PDB file of C-alpha atoms in Angstrom:
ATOM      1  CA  UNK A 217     -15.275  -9.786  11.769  1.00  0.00           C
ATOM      2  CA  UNK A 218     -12.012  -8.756  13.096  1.00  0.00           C
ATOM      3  CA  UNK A 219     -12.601  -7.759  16.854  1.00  0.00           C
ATOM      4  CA  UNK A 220      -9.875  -6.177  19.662  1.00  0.00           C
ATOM      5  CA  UNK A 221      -9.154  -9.533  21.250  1.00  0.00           C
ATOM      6  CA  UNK A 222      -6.746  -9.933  18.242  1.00  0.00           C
ATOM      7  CA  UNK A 223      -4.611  -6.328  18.602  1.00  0.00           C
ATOM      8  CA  UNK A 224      -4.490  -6.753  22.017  1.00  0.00           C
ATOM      9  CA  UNK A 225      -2.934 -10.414  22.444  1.00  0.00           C
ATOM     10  CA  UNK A 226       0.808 -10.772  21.379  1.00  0.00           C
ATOM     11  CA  UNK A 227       2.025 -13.800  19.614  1.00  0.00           C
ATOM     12  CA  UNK A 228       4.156 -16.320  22.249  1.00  0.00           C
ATOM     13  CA  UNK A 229       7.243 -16.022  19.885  1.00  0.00           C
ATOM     14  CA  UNK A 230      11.211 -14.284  20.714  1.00  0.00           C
ATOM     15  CA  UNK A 231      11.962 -11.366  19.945  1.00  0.00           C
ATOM     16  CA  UNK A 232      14.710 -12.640  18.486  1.00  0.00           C
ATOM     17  CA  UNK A 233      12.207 -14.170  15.870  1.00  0.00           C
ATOM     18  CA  UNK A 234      10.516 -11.150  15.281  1.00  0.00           C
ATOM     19  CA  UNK A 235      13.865  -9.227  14.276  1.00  0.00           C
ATOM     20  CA  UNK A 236      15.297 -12.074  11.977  1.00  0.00           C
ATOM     21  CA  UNK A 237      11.819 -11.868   9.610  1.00  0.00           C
ATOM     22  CA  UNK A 238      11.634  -8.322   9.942  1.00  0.00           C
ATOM     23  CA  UNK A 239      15.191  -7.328   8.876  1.00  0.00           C
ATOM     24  CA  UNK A 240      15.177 -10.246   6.085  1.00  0.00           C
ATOM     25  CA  UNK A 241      11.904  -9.017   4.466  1.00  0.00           C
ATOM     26  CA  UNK A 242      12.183  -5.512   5.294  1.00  0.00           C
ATOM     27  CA  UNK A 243       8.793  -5.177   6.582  1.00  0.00           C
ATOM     28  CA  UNK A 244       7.121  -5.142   9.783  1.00  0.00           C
ATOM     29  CA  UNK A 245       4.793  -7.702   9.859  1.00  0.00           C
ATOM     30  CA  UNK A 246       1.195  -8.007  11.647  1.00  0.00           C
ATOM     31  CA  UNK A 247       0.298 -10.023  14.457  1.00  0.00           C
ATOM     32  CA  UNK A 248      -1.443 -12.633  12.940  1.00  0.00           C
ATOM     33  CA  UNK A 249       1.583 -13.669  11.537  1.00  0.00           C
ATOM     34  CA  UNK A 250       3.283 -14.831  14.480  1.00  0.00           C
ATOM     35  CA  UNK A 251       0.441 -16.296  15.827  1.00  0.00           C
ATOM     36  CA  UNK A 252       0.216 -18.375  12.392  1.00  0.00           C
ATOM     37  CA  UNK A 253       3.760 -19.374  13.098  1.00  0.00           C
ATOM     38  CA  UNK A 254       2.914 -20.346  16.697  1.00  0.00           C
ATOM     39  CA  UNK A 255       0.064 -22.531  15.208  1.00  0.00           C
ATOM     40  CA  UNK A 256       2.414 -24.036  12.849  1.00  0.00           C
ATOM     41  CA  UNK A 257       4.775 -24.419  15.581  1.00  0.00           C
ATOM     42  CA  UNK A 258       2.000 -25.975  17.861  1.00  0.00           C
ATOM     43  CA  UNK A 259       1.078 -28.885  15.061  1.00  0.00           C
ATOM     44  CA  UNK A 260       4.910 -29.569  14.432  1.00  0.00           C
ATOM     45  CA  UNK A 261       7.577 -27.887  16.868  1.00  0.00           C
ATOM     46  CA  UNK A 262      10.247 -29.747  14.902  1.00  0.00           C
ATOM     47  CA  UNK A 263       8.939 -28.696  11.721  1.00  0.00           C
ATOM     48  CA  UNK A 264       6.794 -25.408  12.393  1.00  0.00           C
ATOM     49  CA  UNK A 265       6.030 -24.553   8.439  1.00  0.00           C
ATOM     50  CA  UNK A 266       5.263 -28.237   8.121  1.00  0.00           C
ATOM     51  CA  UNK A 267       3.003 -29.733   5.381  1.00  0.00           C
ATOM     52  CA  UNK A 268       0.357 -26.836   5.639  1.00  0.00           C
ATOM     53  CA  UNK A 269       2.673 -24.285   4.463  1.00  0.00           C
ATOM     54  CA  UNK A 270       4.263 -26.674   1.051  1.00  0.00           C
ATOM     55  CA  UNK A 271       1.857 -25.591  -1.388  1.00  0.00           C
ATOM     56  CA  UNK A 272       0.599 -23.174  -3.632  1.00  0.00           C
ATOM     57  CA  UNK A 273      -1.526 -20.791  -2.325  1.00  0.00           C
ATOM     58  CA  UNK A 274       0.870 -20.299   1.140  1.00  0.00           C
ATOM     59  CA  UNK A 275       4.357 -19.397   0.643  1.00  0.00           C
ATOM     60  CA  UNK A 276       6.412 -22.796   2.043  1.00  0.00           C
ATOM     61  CA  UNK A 277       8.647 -23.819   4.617  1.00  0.00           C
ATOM     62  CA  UNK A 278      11.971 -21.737   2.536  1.00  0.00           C
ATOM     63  CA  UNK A 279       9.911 -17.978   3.078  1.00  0.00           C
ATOM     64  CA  UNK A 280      10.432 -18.730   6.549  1.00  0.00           C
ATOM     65  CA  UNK A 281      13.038 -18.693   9.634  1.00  0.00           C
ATOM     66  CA  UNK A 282      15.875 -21.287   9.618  1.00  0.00           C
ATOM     67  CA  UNK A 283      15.689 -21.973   5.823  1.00  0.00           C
ATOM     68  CA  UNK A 284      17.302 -18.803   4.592  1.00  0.00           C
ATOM     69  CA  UNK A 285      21.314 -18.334   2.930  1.00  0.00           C
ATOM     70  CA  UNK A 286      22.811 -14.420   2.996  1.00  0.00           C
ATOM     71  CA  UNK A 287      22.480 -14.268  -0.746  1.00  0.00           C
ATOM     72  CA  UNK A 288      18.610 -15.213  -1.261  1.00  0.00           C
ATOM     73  CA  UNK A 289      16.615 -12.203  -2.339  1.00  0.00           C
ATOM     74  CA  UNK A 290      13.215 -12.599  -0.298  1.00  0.00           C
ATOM     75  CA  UNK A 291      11.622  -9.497  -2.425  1.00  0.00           C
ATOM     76  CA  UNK A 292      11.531 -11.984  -4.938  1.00  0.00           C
ATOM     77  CA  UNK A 293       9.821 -14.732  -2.885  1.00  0.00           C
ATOM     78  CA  UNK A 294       7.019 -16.301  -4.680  1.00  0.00           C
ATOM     79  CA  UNK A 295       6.678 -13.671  -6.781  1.00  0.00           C
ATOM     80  CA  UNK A 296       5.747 -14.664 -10.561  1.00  0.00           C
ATOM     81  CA  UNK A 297       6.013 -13.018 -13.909  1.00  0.00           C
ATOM     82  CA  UNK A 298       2.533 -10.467 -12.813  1.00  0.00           C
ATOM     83  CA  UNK A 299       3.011 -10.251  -9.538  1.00  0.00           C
ATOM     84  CA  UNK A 300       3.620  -6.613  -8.219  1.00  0.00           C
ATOM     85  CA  UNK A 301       5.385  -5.367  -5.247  1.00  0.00           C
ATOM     86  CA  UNK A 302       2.236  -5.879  -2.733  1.00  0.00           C
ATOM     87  CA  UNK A 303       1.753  -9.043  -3.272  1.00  0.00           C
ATOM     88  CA  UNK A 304       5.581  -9.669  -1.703  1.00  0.00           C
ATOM     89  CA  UNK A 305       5.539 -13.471  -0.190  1.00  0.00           C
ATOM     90  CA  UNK A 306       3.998 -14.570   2.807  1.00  0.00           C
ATOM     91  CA  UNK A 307       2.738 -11.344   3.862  1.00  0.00           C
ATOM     92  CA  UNK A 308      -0.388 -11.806   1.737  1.00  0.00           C
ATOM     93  CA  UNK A 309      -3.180 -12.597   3.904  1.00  0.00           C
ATOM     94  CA  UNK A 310      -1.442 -16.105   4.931  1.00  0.00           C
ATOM     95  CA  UNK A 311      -4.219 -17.732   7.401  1.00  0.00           C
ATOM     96  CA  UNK A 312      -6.985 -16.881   5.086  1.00  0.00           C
ATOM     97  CA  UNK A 313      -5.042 -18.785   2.204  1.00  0.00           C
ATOM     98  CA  UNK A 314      -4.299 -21.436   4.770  1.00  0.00           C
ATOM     99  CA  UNK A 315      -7.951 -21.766   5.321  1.00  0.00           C
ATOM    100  CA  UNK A 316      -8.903 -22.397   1.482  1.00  0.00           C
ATOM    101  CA  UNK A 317      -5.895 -24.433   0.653  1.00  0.00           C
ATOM    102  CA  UNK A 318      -7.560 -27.098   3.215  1.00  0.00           C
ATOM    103  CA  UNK A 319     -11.176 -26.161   1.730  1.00  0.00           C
ATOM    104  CA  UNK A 320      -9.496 -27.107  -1.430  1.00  0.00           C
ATOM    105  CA  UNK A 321      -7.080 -30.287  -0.164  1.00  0.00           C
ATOM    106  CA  UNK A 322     -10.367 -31.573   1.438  1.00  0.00           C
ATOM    107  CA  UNK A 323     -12.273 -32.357  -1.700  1.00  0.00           C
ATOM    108  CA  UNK A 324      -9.580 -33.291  -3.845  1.00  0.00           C
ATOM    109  CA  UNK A 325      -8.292 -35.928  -1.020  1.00  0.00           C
ATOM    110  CA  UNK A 326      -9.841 -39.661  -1.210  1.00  0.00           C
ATOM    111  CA  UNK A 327      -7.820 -40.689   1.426  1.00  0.00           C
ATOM    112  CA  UNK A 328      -9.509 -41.481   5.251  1.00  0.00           C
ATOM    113  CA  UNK A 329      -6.516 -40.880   6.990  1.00  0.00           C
ATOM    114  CA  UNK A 330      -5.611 -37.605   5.245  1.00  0.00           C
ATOM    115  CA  UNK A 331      -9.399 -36.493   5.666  1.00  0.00           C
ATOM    116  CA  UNK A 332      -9.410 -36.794   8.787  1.00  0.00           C
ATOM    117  CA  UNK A 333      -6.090 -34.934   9.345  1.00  0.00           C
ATOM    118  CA  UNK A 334      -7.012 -32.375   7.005  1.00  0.00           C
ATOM    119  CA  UNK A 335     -10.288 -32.182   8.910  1.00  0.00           C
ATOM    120  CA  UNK A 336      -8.275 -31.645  12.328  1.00  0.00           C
ATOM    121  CA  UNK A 337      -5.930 -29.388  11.463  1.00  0.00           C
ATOM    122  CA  UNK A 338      -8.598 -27.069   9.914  1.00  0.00           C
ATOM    123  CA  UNK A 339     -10.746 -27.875  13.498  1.00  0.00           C
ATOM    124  CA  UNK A 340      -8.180 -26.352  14.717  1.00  0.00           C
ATOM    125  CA  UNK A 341      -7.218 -23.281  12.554  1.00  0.00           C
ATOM    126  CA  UNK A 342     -10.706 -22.345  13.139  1.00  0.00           C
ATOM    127  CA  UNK A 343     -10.747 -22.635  16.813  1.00  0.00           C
ATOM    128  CA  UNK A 344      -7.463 -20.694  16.967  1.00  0.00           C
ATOM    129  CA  UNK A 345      -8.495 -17.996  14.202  1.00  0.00           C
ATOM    130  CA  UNK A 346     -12.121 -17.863  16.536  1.00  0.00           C
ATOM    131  CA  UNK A 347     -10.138 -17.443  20.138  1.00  0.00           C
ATOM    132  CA  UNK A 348      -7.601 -14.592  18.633  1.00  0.00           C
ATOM    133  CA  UNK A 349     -10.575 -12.692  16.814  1.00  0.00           C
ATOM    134  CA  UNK A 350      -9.060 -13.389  13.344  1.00  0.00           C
ATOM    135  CA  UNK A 351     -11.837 -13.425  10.495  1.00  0.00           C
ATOM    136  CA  UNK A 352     -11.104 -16.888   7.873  1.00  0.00           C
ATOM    137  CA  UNK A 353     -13.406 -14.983   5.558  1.00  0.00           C
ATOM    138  CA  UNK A 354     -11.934 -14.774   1.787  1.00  0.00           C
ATOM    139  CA  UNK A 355     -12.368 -10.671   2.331  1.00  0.00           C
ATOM    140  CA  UNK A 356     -11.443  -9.835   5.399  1.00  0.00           C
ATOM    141  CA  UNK A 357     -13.030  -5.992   6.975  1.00  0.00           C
ATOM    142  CA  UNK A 358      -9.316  -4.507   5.932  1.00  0.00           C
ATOM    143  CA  UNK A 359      -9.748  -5.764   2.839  1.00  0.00           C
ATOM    144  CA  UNK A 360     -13.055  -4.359   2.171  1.00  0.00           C
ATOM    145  CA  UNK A 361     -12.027  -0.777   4.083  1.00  0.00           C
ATOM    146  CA  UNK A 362      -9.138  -0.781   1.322  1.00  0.00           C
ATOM    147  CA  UNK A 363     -11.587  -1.650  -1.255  1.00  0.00           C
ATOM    148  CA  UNK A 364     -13.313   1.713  -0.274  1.00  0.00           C
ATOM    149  CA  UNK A 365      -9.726   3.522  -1.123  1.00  0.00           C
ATOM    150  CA  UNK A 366      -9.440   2.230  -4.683  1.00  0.00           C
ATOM    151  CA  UNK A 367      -8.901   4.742  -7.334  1.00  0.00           C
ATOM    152  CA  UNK A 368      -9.179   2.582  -9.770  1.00  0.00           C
ATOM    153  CA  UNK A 369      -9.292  -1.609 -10.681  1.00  0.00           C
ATOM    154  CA  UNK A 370      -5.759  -1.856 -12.845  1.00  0.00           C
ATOM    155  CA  UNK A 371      -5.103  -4.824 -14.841  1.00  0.00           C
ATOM    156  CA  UNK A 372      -4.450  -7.122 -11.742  1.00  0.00           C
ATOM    157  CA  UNK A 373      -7.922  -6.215 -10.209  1.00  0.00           C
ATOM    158  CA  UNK A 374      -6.704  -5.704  -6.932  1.00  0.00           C
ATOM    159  CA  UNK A 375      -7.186  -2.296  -7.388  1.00  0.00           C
ATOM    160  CA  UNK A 376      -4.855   1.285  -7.651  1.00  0.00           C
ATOM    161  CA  UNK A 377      -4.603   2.506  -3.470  1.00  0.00           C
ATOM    162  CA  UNK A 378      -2.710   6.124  -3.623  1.00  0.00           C
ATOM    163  CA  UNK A 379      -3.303   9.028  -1.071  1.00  0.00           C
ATOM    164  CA  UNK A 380      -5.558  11.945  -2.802  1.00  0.00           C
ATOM    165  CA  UNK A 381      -6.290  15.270  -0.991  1.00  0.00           C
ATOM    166  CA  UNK A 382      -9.188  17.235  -0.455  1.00  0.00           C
ATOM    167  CA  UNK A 383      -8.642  18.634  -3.900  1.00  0.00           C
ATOM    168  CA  UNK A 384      -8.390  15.814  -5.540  1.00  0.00           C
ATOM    169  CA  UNK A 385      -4.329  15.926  -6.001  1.00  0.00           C
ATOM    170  CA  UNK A 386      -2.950  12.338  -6.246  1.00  0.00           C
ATOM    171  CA  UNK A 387      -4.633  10.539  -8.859  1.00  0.00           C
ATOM    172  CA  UNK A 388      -5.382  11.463 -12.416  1.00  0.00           C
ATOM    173  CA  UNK A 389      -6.964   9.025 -14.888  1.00  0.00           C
ATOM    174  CA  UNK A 390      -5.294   7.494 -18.420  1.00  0.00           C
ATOM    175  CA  UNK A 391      -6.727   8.620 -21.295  1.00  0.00           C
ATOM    176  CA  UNK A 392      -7.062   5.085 -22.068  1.00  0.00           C
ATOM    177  CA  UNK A 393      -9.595   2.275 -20.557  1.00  0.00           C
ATOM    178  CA  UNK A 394      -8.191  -1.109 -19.384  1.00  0.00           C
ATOM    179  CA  UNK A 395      -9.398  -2.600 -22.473  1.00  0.00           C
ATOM    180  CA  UNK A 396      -7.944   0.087 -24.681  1.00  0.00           C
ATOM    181  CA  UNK A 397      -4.881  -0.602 -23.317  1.00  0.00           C
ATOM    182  CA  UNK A 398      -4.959  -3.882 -23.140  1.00  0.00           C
ATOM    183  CA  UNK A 399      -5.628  -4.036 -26.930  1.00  0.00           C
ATOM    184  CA  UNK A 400      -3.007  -1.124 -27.682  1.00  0.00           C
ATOM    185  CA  UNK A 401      -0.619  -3.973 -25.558  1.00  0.00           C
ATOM    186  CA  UNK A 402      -1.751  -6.630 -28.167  1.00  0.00           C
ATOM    187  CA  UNK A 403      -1.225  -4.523 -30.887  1.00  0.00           C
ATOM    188  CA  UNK A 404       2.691  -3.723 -29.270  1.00  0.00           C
ATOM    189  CA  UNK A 405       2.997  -7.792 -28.377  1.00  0.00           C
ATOM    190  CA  UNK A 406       2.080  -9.366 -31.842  1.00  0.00           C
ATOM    191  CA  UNK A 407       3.557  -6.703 -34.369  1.00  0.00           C
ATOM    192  CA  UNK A 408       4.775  -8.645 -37.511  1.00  0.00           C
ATOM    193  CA  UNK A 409       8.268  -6.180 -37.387  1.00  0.00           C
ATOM    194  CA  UNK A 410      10.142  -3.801 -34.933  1.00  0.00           C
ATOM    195  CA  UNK A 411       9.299  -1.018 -37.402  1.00  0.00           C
ATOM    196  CA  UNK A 412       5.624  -1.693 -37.270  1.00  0.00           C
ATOM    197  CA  UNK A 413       5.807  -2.103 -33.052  1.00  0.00           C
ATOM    198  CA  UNK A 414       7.435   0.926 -32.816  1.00  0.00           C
ATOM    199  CA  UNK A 415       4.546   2.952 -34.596  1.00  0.00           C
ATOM    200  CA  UNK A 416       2.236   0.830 -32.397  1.00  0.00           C
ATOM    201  CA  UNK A 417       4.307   2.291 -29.127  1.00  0.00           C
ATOM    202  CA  UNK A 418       2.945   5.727 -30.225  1.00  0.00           C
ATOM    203  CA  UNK A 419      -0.187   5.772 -27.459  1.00  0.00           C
ATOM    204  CA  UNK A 420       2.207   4.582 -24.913  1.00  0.00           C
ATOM    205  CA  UNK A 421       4.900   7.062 -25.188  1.00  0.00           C
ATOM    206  CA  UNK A 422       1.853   9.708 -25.502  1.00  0.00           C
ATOM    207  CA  UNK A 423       1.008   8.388 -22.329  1.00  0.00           C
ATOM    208  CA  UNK A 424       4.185   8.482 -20.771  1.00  0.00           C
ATOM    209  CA  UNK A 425       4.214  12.085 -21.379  1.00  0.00           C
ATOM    210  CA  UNK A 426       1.089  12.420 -19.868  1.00  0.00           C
ATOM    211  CA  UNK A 427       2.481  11.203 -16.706  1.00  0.00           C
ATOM    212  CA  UNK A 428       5.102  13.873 -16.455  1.00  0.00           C
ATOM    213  CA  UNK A 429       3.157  16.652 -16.362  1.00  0.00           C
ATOM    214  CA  UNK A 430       0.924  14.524 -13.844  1.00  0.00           C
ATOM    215  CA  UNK A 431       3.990  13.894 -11.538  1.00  0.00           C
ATOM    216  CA  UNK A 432       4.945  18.070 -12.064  1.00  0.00           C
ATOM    217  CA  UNK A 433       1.411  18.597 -10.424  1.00  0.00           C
ATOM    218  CA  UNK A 434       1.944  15.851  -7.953  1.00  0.00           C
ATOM    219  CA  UNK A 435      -0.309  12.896  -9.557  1.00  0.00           C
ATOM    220  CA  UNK A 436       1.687  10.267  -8.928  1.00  0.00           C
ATOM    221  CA  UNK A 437      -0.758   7.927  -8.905  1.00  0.00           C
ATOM    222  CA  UNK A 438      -1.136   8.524 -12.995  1.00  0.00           C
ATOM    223  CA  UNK A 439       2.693   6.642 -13.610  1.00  0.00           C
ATOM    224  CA  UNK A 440       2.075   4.034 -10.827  1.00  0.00           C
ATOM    225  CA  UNK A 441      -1.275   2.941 -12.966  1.00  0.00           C
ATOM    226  CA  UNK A 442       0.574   2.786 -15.808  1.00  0.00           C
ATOM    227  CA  UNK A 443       3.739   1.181 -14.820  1.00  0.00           C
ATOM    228  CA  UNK A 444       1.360  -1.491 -13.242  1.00  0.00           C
ATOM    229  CA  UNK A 445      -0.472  -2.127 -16.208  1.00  0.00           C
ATOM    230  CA  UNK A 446       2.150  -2.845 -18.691  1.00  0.00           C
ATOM    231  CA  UNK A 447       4.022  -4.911 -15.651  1.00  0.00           C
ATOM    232  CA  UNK A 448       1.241  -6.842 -15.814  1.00  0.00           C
ATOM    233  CA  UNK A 449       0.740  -7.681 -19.184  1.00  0.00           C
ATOM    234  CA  UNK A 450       4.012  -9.407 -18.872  1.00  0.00           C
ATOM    235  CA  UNK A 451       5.622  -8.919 -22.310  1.00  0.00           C
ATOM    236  CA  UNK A 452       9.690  -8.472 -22.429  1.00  0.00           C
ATOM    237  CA  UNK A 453       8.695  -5.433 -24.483  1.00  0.00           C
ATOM    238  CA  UNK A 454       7.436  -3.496 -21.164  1.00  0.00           C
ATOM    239  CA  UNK A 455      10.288  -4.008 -19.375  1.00  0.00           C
ATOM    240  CA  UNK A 456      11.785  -0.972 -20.161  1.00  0.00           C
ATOM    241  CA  UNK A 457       9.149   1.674 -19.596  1.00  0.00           C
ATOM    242  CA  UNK A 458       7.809  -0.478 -16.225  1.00  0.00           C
ATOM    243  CA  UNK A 459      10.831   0.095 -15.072  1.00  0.00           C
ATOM    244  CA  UNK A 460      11.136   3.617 -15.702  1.00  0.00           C
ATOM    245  CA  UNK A 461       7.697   4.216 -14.018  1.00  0.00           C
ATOM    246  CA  UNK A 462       7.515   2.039 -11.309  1.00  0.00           C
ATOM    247  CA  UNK A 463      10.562   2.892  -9.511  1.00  0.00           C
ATOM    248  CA  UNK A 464      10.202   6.457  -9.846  1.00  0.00           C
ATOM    249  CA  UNK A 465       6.353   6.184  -9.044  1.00  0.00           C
ATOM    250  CA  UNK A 466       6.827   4.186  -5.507  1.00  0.00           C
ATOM    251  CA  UNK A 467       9.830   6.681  -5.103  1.00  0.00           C
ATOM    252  CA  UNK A 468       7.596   9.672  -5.147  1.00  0.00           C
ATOM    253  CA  UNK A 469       4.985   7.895  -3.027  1.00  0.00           C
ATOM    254  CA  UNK A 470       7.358   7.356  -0.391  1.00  0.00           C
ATOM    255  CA  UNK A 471       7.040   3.571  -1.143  1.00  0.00           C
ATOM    256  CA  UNK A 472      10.810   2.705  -1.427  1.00  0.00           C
ATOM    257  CA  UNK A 473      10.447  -0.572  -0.845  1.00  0.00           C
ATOM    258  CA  UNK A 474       8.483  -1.071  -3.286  1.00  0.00           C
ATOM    259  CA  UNK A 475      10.476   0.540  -5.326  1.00  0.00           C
ATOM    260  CA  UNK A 476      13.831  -1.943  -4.509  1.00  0.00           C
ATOM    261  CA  UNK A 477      11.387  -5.202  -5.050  1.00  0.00           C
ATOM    262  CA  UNK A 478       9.875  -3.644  -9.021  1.00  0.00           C
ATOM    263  CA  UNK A 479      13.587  -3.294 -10.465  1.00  0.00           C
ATOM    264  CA  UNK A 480      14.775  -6.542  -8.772  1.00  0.00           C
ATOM    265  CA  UNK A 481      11.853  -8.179 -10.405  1.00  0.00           C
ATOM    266  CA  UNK A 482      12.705  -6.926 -13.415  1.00  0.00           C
ATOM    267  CA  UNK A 483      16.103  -7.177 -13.191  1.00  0.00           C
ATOM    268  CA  UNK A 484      15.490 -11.716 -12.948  1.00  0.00           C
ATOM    269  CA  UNK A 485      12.150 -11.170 -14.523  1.00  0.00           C
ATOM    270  CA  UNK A 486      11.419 -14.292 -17.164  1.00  0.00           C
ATOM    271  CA  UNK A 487       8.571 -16.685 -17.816  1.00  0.00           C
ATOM    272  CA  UNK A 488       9.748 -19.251 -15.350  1.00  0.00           C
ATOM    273  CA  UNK A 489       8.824 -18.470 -11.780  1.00  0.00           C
ATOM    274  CA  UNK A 490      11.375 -16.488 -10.435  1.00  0.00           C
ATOM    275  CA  UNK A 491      11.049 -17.321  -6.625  1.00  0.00           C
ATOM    276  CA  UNK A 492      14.893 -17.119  -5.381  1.00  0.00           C
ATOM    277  CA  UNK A 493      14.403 -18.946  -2.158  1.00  0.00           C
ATOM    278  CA  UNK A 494      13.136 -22.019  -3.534  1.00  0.00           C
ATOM    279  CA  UNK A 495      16.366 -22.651  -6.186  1.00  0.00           C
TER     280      UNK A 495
END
């Protein structure tokens, strides 16, 4: 579990660090981060991202400082044609990914020398993840606290987090299930003619009224499930309406950010990965 040790020990990095990752991502990031970087660091101080970070599941040595140009667009780092705004690069639960990408490495190697590399530097993840009170687990306590907070699963399954009052003001459900709009998608994705996809955008743009009157009364939660949704189906012929919702729905959350990263997504969305840093 995560424990106080953690909160209370900062990171041995500049502050000079801090600001260059926090002003080129926009975000403030957590602890752990740092002390990930100092663990990097620690294996290879010439190379800090080193091999541990060049791979799928962690974002690689280009998310990180030293590796950037002025025109590289980092909302777009490692992002893919579903991913949405919150899953935005390395801030993604990076040690935990870490963690299974040596589970992983370690069965697929053959290799005695990389084994038993592998086998240190996850030795020593552990030890350092142990000593700082970080939890390896897949589902950290955060994660399962925001779990508690979902209003509902969305085609991504991460799950819909929006604030709702006392009264229940926040969040109002589509009149349609995930699998009714998933099929109402299909119908949309694989119409034989424009004529006939345009009668099948009929529940859609029924929906889209919906949210209006949901955003009037202060639902905004109602648009951002939407918006999500047909982001995440991933067909060209959701661009448009994602990108009216989204934007508008982080807007009215107060999640601007978020709102910047959805319409530069869209704006270099295609079926290739789009992740600027590493072109």
């Amino acid at each position: 579990a995560d424990v106080k040790k953690s909160k209370s020990c900062e990171a041995d990095v500049s502050s000079e660090l801090r600001k260059e990752v926090e002003n080129h991502y926009k975000l403030s990031f957590p602890e752990d981060f740092y002390h990930f970087w100092k663990f990097c660091e620690e294996l290879d101080p010439e190379k800090p991202a080193g091999e541990l970070l060049q791979n799928d599941s962690v974002s690689g040595k280009e998310s990180l400082p030293g590796n950037w140009t002025e025109d590289m667009n980092s909302s777009l780092k490692r992002n893919i044609l579903k991913d949405p705004p919150l899953y935005n690069g390395i801030s993604y639960a990076i040690k935990n990914h870490a963690k299974l990408f040596l589970m992983k490495k370690l069965k697929e190697v053959t290799d005695k020398k990389k084994v038993n590399l592998l086998k240190h530097i996850d030795e020593k993840l552990t030890e350092a993840a142990r000593e700082l009170g970080y939890s390896l687990e897949q589902k950290t306590v955060k994660m399962k606290q925001r779990d508690k907070k979902v209003v509902t699963k969305t085609f991504h399954g991460a799950g819909l987090v929006v604030p709702v009052d006392k009264n229940d003001v926040g969040y109002r459900e589509l009149p349609e299930t995930d699998a009714a709009l998933k099929r109402i998608c299909k119908i949309i994705v694989e119409a034989a003619s424009d004529e006939e996809r345009l009668k099948a955008f009929a529940p859609i743009q029924e929906m889209m009224t919906f949210v209006q009157f949901a955003n009037d009364e202060c639902d905004y939660g109602m648009g951002l499930e939407l918006g999500m949704d047909l982001f995440c189906y991933g067909s060209h012929y959701f661009h448009k309406v994602a990108g009216q919702l989204l934007p508008l729905a982080y807007t009215l959350l107060k999640r601007n950010l978020y709102a910047e990263i959805i319409e530069d997504h869209l704006a270099n969305r295609s079926k290739e990965n789009i992740d600027q840093l590493a072109a």
